[in-house]
PDB file of N, CA and C in Angstrom:
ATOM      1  N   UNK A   1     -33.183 -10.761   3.344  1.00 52.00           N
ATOM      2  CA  UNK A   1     -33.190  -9.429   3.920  1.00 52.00           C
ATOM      3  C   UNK A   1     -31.927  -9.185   4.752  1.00 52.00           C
ATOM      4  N   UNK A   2     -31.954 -10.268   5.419  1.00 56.00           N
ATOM      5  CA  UNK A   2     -30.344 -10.126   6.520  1.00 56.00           C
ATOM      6  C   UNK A   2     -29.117  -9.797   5.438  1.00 56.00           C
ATOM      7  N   UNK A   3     -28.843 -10.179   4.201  1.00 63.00           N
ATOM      8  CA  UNK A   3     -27.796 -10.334   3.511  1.00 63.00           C
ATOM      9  C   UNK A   3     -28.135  -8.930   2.918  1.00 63.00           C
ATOM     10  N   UNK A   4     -28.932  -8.533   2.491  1.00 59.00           N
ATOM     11  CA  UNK A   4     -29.219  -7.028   2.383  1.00 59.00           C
ATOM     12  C   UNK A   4     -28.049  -5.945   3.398  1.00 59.00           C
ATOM     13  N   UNK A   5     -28.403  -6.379   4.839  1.00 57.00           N
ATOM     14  CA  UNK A   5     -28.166  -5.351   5.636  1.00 57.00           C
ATOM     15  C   UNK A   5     -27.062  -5.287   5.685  1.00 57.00           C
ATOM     16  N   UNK A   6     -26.361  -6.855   5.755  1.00 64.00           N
ATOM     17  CA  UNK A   6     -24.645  -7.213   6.009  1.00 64.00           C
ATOM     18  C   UNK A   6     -24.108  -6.846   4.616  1.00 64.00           C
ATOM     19  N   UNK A   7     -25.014  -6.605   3.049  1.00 61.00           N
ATOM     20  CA  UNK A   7     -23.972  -5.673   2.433  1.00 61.00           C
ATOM     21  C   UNK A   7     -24.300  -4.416   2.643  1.00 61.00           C
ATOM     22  N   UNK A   8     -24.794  -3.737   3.206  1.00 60.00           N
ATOM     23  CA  UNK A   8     -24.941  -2.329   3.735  1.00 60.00           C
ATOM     24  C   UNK A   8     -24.103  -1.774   4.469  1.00 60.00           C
ATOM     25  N   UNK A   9     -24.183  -2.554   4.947  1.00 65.00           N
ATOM     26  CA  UNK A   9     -23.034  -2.823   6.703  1.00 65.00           C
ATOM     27  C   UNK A   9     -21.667  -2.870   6.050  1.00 65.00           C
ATOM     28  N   UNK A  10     -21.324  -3.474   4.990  1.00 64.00           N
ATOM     29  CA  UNK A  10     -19.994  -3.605   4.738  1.00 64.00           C
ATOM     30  C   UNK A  10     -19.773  -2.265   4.036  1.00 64.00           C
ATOM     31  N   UNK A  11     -20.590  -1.348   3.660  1.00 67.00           N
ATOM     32  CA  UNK A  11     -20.227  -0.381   2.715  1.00 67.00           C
ATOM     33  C   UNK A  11     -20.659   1.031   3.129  1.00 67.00           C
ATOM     34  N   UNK A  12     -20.722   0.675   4.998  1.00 71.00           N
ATOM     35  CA  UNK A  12     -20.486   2.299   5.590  1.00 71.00           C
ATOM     36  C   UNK A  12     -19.356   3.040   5.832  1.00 71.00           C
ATOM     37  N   UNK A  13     -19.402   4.263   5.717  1.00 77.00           N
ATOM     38  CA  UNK A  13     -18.424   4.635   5.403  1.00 77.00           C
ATOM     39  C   UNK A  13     -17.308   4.683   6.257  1.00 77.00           C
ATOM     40  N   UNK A  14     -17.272   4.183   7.678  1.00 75.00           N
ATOM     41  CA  UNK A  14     -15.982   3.932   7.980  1.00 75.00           C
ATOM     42  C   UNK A  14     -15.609   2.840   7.057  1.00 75.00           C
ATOM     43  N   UNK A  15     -15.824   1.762   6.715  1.00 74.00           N
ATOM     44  CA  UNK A  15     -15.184   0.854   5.631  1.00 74.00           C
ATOM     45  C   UNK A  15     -14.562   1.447   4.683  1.00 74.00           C
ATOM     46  N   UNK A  16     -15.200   2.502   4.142  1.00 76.00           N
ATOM     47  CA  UNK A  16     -15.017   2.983   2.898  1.00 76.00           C
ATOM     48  C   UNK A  16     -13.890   3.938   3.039  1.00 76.00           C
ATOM     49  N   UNK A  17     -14.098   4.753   4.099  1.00 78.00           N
ATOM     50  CA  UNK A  17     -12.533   5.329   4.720  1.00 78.00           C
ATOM     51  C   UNK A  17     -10.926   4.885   4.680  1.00 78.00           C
ATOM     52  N   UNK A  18     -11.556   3.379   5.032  1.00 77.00           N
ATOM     53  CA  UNK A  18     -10.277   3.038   5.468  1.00 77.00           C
ATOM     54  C   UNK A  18      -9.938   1.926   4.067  1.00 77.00           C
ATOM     55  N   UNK A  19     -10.522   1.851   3.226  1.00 77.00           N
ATOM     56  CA  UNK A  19     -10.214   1.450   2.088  1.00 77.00           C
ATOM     57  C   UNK A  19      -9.895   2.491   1.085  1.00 77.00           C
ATOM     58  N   UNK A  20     -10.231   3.550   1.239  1.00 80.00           N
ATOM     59  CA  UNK A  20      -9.425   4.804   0.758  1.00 80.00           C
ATOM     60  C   UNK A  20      -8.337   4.931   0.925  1.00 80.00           C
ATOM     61  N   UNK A  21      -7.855   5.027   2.377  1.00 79.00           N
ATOM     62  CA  UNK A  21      -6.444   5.273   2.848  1.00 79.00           C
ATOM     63  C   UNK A  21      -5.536   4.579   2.289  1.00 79.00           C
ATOM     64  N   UNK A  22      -6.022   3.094   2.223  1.00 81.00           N
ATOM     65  CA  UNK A  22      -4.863   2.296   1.837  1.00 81.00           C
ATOM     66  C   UNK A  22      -4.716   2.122   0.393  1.00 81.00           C
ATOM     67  N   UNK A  23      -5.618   2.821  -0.326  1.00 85.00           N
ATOM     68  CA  UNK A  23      -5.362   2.585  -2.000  1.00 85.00           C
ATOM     69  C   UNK A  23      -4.211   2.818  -2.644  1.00 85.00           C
ATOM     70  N   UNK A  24      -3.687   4.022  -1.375  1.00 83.00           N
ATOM     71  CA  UNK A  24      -2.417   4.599  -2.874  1.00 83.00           C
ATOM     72  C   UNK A  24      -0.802   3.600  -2.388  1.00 83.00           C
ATOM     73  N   UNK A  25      -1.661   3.268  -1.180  1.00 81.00           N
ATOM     74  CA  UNK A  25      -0.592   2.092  -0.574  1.00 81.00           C
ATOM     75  C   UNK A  25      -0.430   0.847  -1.411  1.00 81.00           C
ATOM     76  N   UNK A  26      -1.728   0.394  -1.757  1.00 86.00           N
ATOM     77  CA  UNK A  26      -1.424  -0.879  -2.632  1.00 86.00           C
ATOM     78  C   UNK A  26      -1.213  -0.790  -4.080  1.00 86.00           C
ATOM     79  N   UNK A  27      -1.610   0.405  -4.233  1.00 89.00           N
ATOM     80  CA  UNK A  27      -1.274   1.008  -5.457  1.00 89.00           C
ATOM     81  C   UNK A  27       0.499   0.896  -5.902  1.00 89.00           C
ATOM     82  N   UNK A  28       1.054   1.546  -5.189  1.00 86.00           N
ATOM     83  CA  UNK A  28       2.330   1.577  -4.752  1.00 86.00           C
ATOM     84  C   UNK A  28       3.402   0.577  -4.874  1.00 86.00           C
ATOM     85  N   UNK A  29       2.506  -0.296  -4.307  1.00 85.00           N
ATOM     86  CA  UNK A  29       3.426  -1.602  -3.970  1.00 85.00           C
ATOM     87  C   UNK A  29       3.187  -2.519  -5.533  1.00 85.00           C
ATOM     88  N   UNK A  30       2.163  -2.565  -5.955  1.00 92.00           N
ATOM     89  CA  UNK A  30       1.378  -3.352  -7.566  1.00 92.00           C
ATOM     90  C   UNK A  30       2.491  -2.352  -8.478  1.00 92.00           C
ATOM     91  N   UNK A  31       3.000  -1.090  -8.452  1.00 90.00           N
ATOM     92  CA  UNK A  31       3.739  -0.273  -9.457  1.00 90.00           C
ATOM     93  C   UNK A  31       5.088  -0.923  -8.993  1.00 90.00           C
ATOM     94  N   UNK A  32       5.846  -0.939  -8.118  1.00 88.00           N
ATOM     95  CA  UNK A  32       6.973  -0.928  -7.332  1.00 88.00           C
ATOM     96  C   UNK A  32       7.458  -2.890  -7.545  1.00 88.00           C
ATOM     97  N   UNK A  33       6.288  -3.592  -7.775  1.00 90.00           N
ATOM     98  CA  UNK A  33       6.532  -5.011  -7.992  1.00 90.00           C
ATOM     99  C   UNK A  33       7.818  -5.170  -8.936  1.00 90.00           C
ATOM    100  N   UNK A  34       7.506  -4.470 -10.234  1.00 90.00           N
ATOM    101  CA  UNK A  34       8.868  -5.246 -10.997  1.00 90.00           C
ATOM    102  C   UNK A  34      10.217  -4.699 -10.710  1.00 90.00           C
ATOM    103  N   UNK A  35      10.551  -3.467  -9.714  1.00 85.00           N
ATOM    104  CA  UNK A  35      11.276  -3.402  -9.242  1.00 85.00           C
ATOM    105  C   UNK A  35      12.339  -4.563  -8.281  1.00 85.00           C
ATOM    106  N   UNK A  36      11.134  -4.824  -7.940  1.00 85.00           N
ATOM    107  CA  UNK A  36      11.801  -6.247  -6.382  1.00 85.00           C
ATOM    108  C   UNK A  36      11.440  -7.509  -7.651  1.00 85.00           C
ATOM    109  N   UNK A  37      11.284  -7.635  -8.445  1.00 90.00           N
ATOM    110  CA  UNK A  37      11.517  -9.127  -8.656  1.00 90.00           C
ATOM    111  C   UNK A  37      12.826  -9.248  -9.778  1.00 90.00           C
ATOM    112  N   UNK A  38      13.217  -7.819 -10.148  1.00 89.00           N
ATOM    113  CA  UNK A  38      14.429  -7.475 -10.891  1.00 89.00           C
ATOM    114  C   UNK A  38      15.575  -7.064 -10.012  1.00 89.00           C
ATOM    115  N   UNK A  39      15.299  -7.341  -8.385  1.00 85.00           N
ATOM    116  CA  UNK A  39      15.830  -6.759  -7.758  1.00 85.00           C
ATOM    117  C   UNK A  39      17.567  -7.278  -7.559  1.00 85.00           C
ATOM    118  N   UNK A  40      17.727  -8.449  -8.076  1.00 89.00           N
ATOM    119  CA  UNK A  40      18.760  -9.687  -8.308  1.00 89.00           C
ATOM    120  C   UNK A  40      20.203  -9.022  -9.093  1.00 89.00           C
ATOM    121  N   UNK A  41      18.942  -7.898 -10.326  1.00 90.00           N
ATOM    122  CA  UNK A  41      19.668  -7.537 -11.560  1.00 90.00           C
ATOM    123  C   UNK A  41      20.187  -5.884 -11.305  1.00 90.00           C
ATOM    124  N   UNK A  42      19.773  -5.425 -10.063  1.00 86.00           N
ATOM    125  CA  UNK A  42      19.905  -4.116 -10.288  1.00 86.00           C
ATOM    126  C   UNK A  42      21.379  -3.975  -9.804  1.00 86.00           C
ATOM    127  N   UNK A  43      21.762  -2.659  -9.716  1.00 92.00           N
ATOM    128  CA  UNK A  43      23.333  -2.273  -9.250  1.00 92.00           C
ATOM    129  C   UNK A  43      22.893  -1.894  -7.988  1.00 92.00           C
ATOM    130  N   UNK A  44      24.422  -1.592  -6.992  1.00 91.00           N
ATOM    131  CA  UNK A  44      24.072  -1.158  -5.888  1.00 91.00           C
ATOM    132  C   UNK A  44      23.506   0.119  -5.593  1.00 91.00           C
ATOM    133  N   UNK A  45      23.490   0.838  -7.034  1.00 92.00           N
ATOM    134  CA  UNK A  45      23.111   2.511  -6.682  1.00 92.00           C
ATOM    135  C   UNK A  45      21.905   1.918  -6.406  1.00 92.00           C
ATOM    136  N   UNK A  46      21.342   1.303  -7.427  1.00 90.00           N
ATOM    137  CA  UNK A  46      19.694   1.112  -7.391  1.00 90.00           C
ATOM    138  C   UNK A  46      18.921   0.577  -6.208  1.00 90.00           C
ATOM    139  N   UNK A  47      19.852  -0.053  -5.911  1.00 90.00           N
ATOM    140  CA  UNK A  47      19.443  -0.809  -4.514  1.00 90.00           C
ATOM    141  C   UNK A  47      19.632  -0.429  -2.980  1.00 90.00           C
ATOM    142  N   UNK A  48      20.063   1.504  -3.397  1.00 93.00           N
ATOM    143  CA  UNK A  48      20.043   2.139  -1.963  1.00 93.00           C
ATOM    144  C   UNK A  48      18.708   3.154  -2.213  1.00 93.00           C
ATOM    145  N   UNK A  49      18.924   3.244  -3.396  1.00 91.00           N
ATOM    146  CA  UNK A  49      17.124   4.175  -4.261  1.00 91.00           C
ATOM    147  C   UNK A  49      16.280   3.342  -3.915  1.00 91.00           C
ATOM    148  N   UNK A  50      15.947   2.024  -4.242  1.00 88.00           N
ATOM    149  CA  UNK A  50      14.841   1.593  -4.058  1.00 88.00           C
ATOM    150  C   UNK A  50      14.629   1.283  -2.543  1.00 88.00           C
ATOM    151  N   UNK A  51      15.313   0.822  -1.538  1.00 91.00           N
ATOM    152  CA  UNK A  51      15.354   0.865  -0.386  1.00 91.00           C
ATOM    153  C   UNK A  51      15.025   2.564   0.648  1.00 91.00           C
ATOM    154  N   UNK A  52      15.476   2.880  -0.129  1.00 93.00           N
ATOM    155  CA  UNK A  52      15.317   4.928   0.463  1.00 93.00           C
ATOM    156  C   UNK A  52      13.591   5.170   0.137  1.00 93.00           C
ATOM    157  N   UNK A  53      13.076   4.732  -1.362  1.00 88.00           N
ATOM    158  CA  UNK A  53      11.666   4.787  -1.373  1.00 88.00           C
ATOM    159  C   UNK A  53      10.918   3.758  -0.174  1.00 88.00           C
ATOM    160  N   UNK A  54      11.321   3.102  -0.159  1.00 87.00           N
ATOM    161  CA  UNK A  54      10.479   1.895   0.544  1.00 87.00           C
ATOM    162  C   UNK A  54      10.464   2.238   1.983  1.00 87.00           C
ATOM    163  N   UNK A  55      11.056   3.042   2.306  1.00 93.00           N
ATOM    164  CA  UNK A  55      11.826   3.698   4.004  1.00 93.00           C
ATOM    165  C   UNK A  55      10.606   5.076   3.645  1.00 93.00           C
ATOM    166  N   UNK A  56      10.715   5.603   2.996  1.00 90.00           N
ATOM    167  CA  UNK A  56       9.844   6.733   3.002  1.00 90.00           C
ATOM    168  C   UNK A  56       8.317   5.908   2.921  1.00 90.00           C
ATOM    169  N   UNK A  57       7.989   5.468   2.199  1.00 84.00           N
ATOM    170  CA  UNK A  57       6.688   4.424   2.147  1.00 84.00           C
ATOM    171  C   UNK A  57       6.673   4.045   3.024  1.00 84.00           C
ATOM    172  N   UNK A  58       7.184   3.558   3.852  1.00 86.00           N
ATOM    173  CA  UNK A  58       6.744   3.064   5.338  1.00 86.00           C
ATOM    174  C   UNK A  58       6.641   3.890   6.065  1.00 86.00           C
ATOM    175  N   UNK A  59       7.112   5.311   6.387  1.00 89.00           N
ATOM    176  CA  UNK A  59       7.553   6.361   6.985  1.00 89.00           C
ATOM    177  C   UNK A  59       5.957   7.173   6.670  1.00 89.00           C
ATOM    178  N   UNK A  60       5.372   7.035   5.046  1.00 83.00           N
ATOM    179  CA  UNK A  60       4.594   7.875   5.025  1.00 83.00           C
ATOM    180  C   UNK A  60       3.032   7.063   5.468  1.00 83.00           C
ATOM    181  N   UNK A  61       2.961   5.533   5.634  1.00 79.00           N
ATOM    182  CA  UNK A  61       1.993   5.091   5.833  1.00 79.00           C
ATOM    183  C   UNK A  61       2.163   5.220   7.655  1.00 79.00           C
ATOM    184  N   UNK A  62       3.134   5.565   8.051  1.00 84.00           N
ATOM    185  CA  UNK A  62       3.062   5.408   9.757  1.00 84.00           C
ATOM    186  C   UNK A  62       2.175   6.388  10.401  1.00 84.00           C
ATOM    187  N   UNK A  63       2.527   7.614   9.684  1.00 81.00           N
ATOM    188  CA  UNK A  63       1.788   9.131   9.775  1.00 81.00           C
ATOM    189  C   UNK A  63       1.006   8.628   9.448  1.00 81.00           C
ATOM    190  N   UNK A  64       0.596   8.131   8.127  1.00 70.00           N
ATOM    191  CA  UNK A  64      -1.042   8.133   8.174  1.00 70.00           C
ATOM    192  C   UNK A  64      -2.382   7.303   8.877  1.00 70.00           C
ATOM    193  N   UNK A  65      -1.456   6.536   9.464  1.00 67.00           N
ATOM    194  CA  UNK A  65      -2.598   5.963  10.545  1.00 67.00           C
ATOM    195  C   UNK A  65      -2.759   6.565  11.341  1.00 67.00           C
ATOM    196  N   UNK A  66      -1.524   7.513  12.056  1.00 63.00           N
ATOM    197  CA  UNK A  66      -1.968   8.500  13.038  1.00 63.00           C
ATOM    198  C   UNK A  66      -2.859   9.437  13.083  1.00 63.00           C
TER     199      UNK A  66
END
């Protein structure tokens, strides 16, 4: 019965809130992966683009905790 409640408990909706928020965040980063592990191979244009996204991505997750 206790293990009942503690998954209940894990799946109120502040949990569920804040596992929302961060979806399109990890989302983001799982799309953005083969970027940084090709990151060796890219040119320097590419590597002020992908740095300019990653500055806004951080920029847009700061706001959203606020």
């Amino acid at each position: 019965m206790t293990s009942v409640l503690a998954v209940l408990d894990f799946l109120s909706p502040r949990y569920l809130l804040m596992a929302l928020r961060l979806l399109p965040v990890v989302l983001v980063v799982i799309l953005m992966a083969p970027a940084f592990l090709t990151w060796i191979f890219l040119p320097p244009a590419r590597h002020d683009a992908l740095l300019s996204v990653l500055q806004k991505l951080i920029d847009w997750t700061k706001v959203s905790r606020a």
